[in-house]
mmCIF file of C-alpha atoms in Angstrom:
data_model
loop_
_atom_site.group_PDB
_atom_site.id
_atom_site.type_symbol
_atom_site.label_atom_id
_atom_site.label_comp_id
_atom_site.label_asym_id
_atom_site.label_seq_id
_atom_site.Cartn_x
_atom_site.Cartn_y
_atom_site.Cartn_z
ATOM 1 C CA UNK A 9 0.000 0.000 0.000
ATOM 2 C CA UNK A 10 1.705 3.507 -0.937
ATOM 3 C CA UNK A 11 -1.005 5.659 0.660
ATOM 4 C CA UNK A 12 -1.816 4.342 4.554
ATOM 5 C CA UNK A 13 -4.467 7.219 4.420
ATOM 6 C CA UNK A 14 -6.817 5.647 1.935
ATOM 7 C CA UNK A 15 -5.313 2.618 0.947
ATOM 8 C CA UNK A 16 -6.196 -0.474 2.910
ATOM 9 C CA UNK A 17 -5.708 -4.462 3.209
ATOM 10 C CA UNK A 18 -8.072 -4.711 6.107
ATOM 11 C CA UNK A 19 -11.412 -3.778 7.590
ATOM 12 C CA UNK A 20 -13.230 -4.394 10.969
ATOM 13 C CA UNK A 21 -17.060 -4.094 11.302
ATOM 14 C CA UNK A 22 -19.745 -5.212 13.382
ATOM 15 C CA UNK A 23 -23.362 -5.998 12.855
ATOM 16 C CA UNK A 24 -26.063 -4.561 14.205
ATOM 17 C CA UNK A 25 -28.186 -5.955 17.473
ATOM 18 C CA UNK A 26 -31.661 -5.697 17.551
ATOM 19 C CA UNK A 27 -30.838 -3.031 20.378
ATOM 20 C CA UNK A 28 -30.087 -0.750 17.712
ATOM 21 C CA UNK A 29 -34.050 0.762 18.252
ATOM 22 C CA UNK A 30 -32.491 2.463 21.572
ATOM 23 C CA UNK A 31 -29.254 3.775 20.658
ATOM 24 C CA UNK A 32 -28.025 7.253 21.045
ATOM 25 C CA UNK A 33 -29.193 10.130 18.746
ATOM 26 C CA UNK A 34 -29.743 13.882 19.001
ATOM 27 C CA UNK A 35 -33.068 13.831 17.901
ATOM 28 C CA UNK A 36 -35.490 11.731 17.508
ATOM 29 C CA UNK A 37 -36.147 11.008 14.149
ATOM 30 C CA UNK A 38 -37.576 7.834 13.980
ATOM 31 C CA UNK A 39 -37.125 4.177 15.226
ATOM 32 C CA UNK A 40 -34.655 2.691 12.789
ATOM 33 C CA UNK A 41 -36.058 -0.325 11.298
ATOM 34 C CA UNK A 42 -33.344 -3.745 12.225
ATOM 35 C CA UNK A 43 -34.332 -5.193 8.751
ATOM 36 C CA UNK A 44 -33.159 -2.576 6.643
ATOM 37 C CA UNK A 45 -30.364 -1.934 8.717
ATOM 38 C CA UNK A 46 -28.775 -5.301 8.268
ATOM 39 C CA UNK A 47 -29.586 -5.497 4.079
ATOM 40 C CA UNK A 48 -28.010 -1.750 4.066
ATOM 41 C CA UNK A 49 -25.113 -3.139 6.308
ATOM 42 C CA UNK A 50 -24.203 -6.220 3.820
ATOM 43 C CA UNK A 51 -24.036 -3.538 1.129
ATOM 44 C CA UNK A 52 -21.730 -1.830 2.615
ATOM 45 C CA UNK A 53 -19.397 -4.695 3.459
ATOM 46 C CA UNK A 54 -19.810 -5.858 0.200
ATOM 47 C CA UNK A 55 -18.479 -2.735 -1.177
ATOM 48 C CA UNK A 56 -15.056 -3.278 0.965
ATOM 49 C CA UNK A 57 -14.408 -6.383 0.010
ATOM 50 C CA UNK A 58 -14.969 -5.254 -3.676
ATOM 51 C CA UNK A 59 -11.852 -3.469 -3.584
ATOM 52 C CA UNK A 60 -10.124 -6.987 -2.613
ATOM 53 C CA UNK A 61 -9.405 -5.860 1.429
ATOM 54 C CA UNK A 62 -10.587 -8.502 4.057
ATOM 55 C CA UNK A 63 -13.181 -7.769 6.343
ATOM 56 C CA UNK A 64 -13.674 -9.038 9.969
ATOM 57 C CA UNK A 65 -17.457 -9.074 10.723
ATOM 58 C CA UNK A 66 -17.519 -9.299 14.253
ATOM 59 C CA UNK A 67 -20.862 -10.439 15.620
ATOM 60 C CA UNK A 68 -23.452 -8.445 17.225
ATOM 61 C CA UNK A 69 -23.417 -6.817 20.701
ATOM 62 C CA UNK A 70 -26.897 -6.565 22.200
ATOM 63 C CA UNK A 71 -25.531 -5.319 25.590
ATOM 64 C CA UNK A 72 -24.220 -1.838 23.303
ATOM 65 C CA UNK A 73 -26.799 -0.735 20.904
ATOM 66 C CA UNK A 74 -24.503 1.580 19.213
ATOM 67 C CA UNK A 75 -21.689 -1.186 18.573
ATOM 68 C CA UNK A 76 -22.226 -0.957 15.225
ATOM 69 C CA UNK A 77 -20.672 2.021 14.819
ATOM 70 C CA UNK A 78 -17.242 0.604 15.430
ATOM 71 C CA UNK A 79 -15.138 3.189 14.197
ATOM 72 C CA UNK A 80 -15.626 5.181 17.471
ATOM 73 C CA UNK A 81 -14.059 2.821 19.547
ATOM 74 C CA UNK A 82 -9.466 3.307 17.881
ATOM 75 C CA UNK A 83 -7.551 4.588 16.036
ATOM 76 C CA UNK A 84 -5.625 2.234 13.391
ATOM 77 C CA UNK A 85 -2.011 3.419 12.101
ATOM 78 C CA UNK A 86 0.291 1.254 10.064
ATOM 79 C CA UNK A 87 2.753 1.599 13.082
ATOM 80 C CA UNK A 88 -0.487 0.237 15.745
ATOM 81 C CA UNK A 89 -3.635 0.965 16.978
ATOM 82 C CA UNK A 90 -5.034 3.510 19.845
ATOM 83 C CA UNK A 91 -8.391 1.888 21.746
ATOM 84 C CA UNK A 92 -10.348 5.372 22.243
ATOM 85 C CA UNK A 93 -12.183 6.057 25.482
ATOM 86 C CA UNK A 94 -15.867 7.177 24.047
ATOM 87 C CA UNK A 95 -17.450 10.767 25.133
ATOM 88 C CA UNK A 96 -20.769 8.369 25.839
ATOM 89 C CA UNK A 97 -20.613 6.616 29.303
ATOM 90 C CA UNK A 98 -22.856 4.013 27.583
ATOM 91 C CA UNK A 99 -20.043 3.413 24.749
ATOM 92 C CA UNK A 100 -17.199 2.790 26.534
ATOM 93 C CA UNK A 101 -17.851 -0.929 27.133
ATOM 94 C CA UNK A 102 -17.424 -1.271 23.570
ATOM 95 C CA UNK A 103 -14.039 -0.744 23.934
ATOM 96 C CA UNK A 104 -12.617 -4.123 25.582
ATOM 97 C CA UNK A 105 -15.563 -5.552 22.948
ATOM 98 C CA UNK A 106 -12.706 -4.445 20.212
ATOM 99 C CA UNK A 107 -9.596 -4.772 21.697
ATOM 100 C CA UNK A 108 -8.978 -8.914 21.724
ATOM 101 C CA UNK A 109 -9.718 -8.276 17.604
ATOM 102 C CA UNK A 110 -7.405 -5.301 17.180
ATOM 103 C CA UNK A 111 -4.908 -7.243 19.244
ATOM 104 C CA UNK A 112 -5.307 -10.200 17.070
ATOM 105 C CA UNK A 113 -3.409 -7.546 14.177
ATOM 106 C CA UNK A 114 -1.781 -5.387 16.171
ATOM 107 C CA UNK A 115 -0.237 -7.460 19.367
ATOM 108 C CA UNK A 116 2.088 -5.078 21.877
ATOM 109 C CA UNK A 117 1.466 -2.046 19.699
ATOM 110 C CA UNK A 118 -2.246 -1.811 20.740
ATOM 111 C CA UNK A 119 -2.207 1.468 23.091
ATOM 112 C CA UNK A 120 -5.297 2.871 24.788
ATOM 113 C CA UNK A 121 -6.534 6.015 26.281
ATOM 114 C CA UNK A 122 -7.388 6.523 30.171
ATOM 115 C CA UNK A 123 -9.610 8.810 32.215
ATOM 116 C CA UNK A 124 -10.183 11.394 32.388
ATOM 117 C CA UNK A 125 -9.544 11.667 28.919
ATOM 118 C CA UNK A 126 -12.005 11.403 26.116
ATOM 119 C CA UNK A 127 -12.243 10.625 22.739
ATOM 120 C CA UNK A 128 -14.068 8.968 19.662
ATOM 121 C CA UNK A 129 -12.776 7.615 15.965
ATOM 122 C CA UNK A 130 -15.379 9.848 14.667
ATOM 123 C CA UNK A 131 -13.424 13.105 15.848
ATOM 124 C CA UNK A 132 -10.527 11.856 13.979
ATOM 125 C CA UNK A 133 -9.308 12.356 9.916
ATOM 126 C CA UNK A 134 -6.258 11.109 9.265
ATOM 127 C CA UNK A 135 -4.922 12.635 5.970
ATOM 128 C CA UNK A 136 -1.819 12.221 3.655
ATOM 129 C CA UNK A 137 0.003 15.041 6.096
ATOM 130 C CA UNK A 138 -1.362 15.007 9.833
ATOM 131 C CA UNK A 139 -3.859 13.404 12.051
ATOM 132 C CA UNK A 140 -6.920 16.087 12.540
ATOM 133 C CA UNK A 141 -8.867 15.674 15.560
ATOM 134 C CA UNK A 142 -12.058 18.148 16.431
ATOM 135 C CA UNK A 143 -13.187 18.706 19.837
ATOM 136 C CA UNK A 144 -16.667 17.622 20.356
ATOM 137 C CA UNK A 145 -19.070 16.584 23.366
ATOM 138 C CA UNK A 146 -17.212 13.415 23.002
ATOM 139 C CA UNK A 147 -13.634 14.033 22.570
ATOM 140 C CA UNK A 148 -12.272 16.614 25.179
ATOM 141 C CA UNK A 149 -8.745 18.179 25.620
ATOM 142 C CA UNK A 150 -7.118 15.414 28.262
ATOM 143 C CA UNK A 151 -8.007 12.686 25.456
ATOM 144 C CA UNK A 152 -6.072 14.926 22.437
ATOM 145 C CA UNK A 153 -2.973 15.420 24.513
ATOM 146 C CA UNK A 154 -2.940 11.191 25.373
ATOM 147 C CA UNK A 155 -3.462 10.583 21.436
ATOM 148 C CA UNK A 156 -0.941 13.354 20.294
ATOM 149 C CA UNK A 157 2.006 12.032 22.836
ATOM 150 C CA UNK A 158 0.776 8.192 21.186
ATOM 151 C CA UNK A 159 1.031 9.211 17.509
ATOM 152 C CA UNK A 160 3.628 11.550 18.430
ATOM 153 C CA UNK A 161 6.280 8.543 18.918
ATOM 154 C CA UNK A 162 4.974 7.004 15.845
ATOM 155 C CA UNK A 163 5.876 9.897 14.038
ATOM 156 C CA UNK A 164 2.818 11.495 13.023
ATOM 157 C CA UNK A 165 1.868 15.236 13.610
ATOM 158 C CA UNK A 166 -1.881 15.598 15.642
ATOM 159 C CA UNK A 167 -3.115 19.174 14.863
ATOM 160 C CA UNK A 168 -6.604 20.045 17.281
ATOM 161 C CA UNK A 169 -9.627 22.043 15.026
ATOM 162 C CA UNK A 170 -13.084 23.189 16.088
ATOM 163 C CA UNK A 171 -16.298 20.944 15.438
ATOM 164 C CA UNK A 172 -18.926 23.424 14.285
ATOM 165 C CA UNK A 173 -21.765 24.039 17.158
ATOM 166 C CA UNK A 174 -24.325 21.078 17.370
ATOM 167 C CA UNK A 175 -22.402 19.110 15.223
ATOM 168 C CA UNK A 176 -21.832 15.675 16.577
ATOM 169 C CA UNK A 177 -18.132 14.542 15.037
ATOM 170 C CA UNK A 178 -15.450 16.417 13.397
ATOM 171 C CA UNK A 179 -16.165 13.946 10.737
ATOM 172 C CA UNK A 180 -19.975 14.309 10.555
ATOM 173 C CA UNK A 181 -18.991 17.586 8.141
ATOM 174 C CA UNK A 182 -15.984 16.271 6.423
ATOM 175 C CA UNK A 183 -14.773 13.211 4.781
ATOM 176 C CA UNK A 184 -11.323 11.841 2.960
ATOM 177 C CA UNK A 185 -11.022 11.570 -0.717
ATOM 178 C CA UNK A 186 -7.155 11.132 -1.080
ATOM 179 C CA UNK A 187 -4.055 12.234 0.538
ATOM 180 C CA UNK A 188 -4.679 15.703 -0.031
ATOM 181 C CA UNK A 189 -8.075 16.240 -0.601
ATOM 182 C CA UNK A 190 -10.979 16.630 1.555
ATOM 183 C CA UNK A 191 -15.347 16.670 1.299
ATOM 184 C CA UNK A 192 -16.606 18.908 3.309
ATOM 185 C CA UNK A 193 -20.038 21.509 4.317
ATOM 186 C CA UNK A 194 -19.686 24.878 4.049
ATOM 187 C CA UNK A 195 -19.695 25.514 7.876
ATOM 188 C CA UNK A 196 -16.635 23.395 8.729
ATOM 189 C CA UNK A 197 -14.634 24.579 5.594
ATOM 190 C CA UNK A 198 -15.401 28.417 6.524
ATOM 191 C CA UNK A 199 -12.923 27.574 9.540
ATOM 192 C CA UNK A 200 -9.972 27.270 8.015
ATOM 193 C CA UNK A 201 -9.321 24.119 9.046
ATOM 194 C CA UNK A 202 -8.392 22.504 5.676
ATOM 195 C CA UNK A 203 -6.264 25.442 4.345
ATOM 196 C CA UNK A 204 -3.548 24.049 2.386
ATOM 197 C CA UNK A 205 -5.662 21.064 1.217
ATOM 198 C CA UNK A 206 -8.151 20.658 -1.894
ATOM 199 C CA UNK A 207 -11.914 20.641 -0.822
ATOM 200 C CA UNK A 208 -14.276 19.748 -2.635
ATOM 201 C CA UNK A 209 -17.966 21.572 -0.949
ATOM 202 C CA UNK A 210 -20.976 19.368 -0.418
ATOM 203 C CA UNK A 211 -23.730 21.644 -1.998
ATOM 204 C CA UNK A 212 -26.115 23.031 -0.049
ATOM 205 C CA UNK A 213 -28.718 20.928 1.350
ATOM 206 C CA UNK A 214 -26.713 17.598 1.385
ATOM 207 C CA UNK A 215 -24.382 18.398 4.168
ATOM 208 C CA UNK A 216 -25.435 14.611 5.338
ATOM 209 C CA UNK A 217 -23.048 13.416 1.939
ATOM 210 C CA UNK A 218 -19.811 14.599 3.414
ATOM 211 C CA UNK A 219 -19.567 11.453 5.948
ATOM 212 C CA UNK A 220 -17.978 9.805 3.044
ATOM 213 C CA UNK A 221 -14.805 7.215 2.767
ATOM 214 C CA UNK A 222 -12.415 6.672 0.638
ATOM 215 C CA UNK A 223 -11.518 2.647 0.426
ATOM 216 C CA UNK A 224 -9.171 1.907 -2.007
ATOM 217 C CA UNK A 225 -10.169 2.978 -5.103
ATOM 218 C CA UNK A 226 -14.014 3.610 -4.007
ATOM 219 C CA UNK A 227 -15.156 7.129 -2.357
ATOM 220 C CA UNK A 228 -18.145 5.344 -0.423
ATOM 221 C CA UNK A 229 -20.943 7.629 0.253
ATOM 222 C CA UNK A 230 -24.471 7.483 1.778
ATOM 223 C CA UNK A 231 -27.143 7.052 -1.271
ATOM 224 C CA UNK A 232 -29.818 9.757 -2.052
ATOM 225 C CA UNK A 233 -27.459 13.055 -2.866
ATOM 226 C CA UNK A 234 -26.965 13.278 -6.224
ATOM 227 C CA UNK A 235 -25.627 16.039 -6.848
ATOM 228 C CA UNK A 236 -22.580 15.486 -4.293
ATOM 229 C CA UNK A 237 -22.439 11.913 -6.209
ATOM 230 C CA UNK A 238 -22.127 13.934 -9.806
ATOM 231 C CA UNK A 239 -19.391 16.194 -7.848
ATOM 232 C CA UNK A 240 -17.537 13.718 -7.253
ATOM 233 C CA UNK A 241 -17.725 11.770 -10.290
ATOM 234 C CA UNK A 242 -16.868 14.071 -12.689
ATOM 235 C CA UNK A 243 -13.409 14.893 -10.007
ATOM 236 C CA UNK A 244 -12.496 11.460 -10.944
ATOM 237 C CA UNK A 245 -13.675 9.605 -8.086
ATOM 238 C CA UNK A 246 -15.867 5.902 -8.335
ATOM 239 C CA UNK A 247 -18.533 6.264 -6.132
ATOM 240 C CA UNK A 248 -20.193 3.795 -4.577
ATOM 241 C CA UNK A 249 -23.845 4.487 -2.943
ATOM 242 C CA UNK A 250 -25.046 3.240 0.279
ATOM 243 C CA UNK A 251 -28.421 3.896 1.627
ATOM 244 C CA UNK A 252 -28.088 5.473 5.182
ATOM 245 C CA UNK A 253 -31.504 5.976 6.362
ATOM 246 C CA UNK A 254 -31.340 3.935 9.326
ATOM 247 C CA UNK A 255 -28.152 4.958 10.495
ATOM 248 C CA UNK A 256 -28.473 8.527 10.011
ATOM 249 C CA UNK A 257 -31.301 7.678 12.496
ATOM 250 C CA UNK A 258 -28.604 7.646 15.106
ATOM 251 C CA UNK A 259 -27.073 10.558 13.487
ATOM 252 C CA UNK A 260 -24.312 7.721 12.010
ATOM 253 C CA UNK A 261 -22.624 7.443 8.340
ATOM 254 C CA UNK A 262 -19.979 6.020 6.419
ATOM 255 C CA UNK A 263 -16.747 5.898 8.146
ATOM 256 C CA UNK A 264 -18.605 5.384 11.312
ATOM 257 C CA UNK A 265 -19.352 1.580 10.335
ATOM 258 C CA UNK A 266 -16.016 0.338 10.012
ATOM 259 C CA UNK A 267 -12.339 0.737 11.162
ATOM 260 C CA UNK A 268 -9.599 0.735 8.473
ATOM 261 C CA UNK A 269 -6.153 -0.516 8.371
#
């Protein structure tokens, strides 16, 4: 692989429990339906191992309804892997869920962070350059400084950025196309957070498209915004479609579904 950022051999994901009706959300939108949920699920798995990587399904965890969204729980490098301590108090049992299957990959390079620090995969964007990470409700400034001094002896660079107000994860606005270029909303570009980089805007009205990830040669992207789909296909990118209604349910998307490596 030339391009750790994008390019992968390996994927980790986990189905969804029937729990899934009472997991975490913002707002109540609806109950997301289990049915459509697992269909849109093998989709999406499908699509990974489309692009030749393997895939570790791990089974269902009824004790955490949001287990699912694995992506929350580390932080995979090519040098090892970070076990995250979740924002949620109902999350963080999903941790030691993860850890004997990131071990399984990563043996004595698996690190982890500790209270009182906080912080979740989806706060994280790890790009050709640096390792972004956005201060949210669920990643505060103790769990940062325990990540930066772990990457830090791996060699990478951590830089902190703003979440924009009522946004859930840093990546909720933004998502990774290639090394060096970046989908993102209007609201998280006007920060300046991605200056030196190419973004490409989400247009107005499908902010809920920039949760997108880049596997291989796919950009993988939640169905039913077409013109962010035509954006990015006429940049060069294959896109690949996934619906997302029941996940966006529990305000989830793309990269929140799997952890890459």
């Amino acid at each position: 692989m030339t391009n750790p950022s994008f390019e992968f051999r390996r994927a980790i994901t986990r189905k969804p429990a029937p729990s899934i009706v009472d997991g975490l959300r913002a707002e109540d939108i609806g109950r997301p339906d289990l049915d459509q949920m697992l269909r849109d699920h093998a989709a999406y798995v499908a699509a990974l191992k489309g692009t030749g990587a393997e895939v570790v399904e791990l089974p269902a965890l009824e004790a955490f309804p949001d287990a699912v969204f694995v992506e929350d729980t580390a932080l995979c490098l090519p040098q090892g892997a970070v076990l995250m301590r979740p924002g949620a108090p109902s999350r963080q049992g999903e941790v030691a869920q993860m850890a004997p299957a990131l071990a399984a990959f990563y043996g004595d390079t698996l690190r982890e962070i500790n209270a009182p620090g906080c912080i979740e995969g989806g706060d994280i964007l790890v790009t050709g350059r640096e390792v972004l990470v956005g201060l949210s409700a669920r990643t505060n400034p103790e769990g940062v400084a325990q990540l930066a001094k772990i990457v830090g002896d791996w060699g990478h660079t951590l830089r902190v950025v703003d979440t924009p107000e009522g946004v859930l994860h840093f990546k909720t606005d933004c998502g990774l196309l290639d090394g060096e270029t970046i989908l993102a909303t209007g609201r998280l570009a006007a920060s300046g957070c991605f200056d030196g980089y190419k973004v490409l805007l989400v247009p107005e009205g499908e902010e809920a498209a920039a949760n997108c990830i880049r596997f291989n040669g796919l950009v993988i992207m939640a169905a039913g915004f077409e013109r962010t789909a035509e954006l990015l296909t006429e940049a060069g990118f294959e896109v690949v479609e996934i619906n997302n209604s029941e996940c966006a349910k529990l305000d989830g998307g793309m990269s929140c579904l799997s952890l890459r490596f």
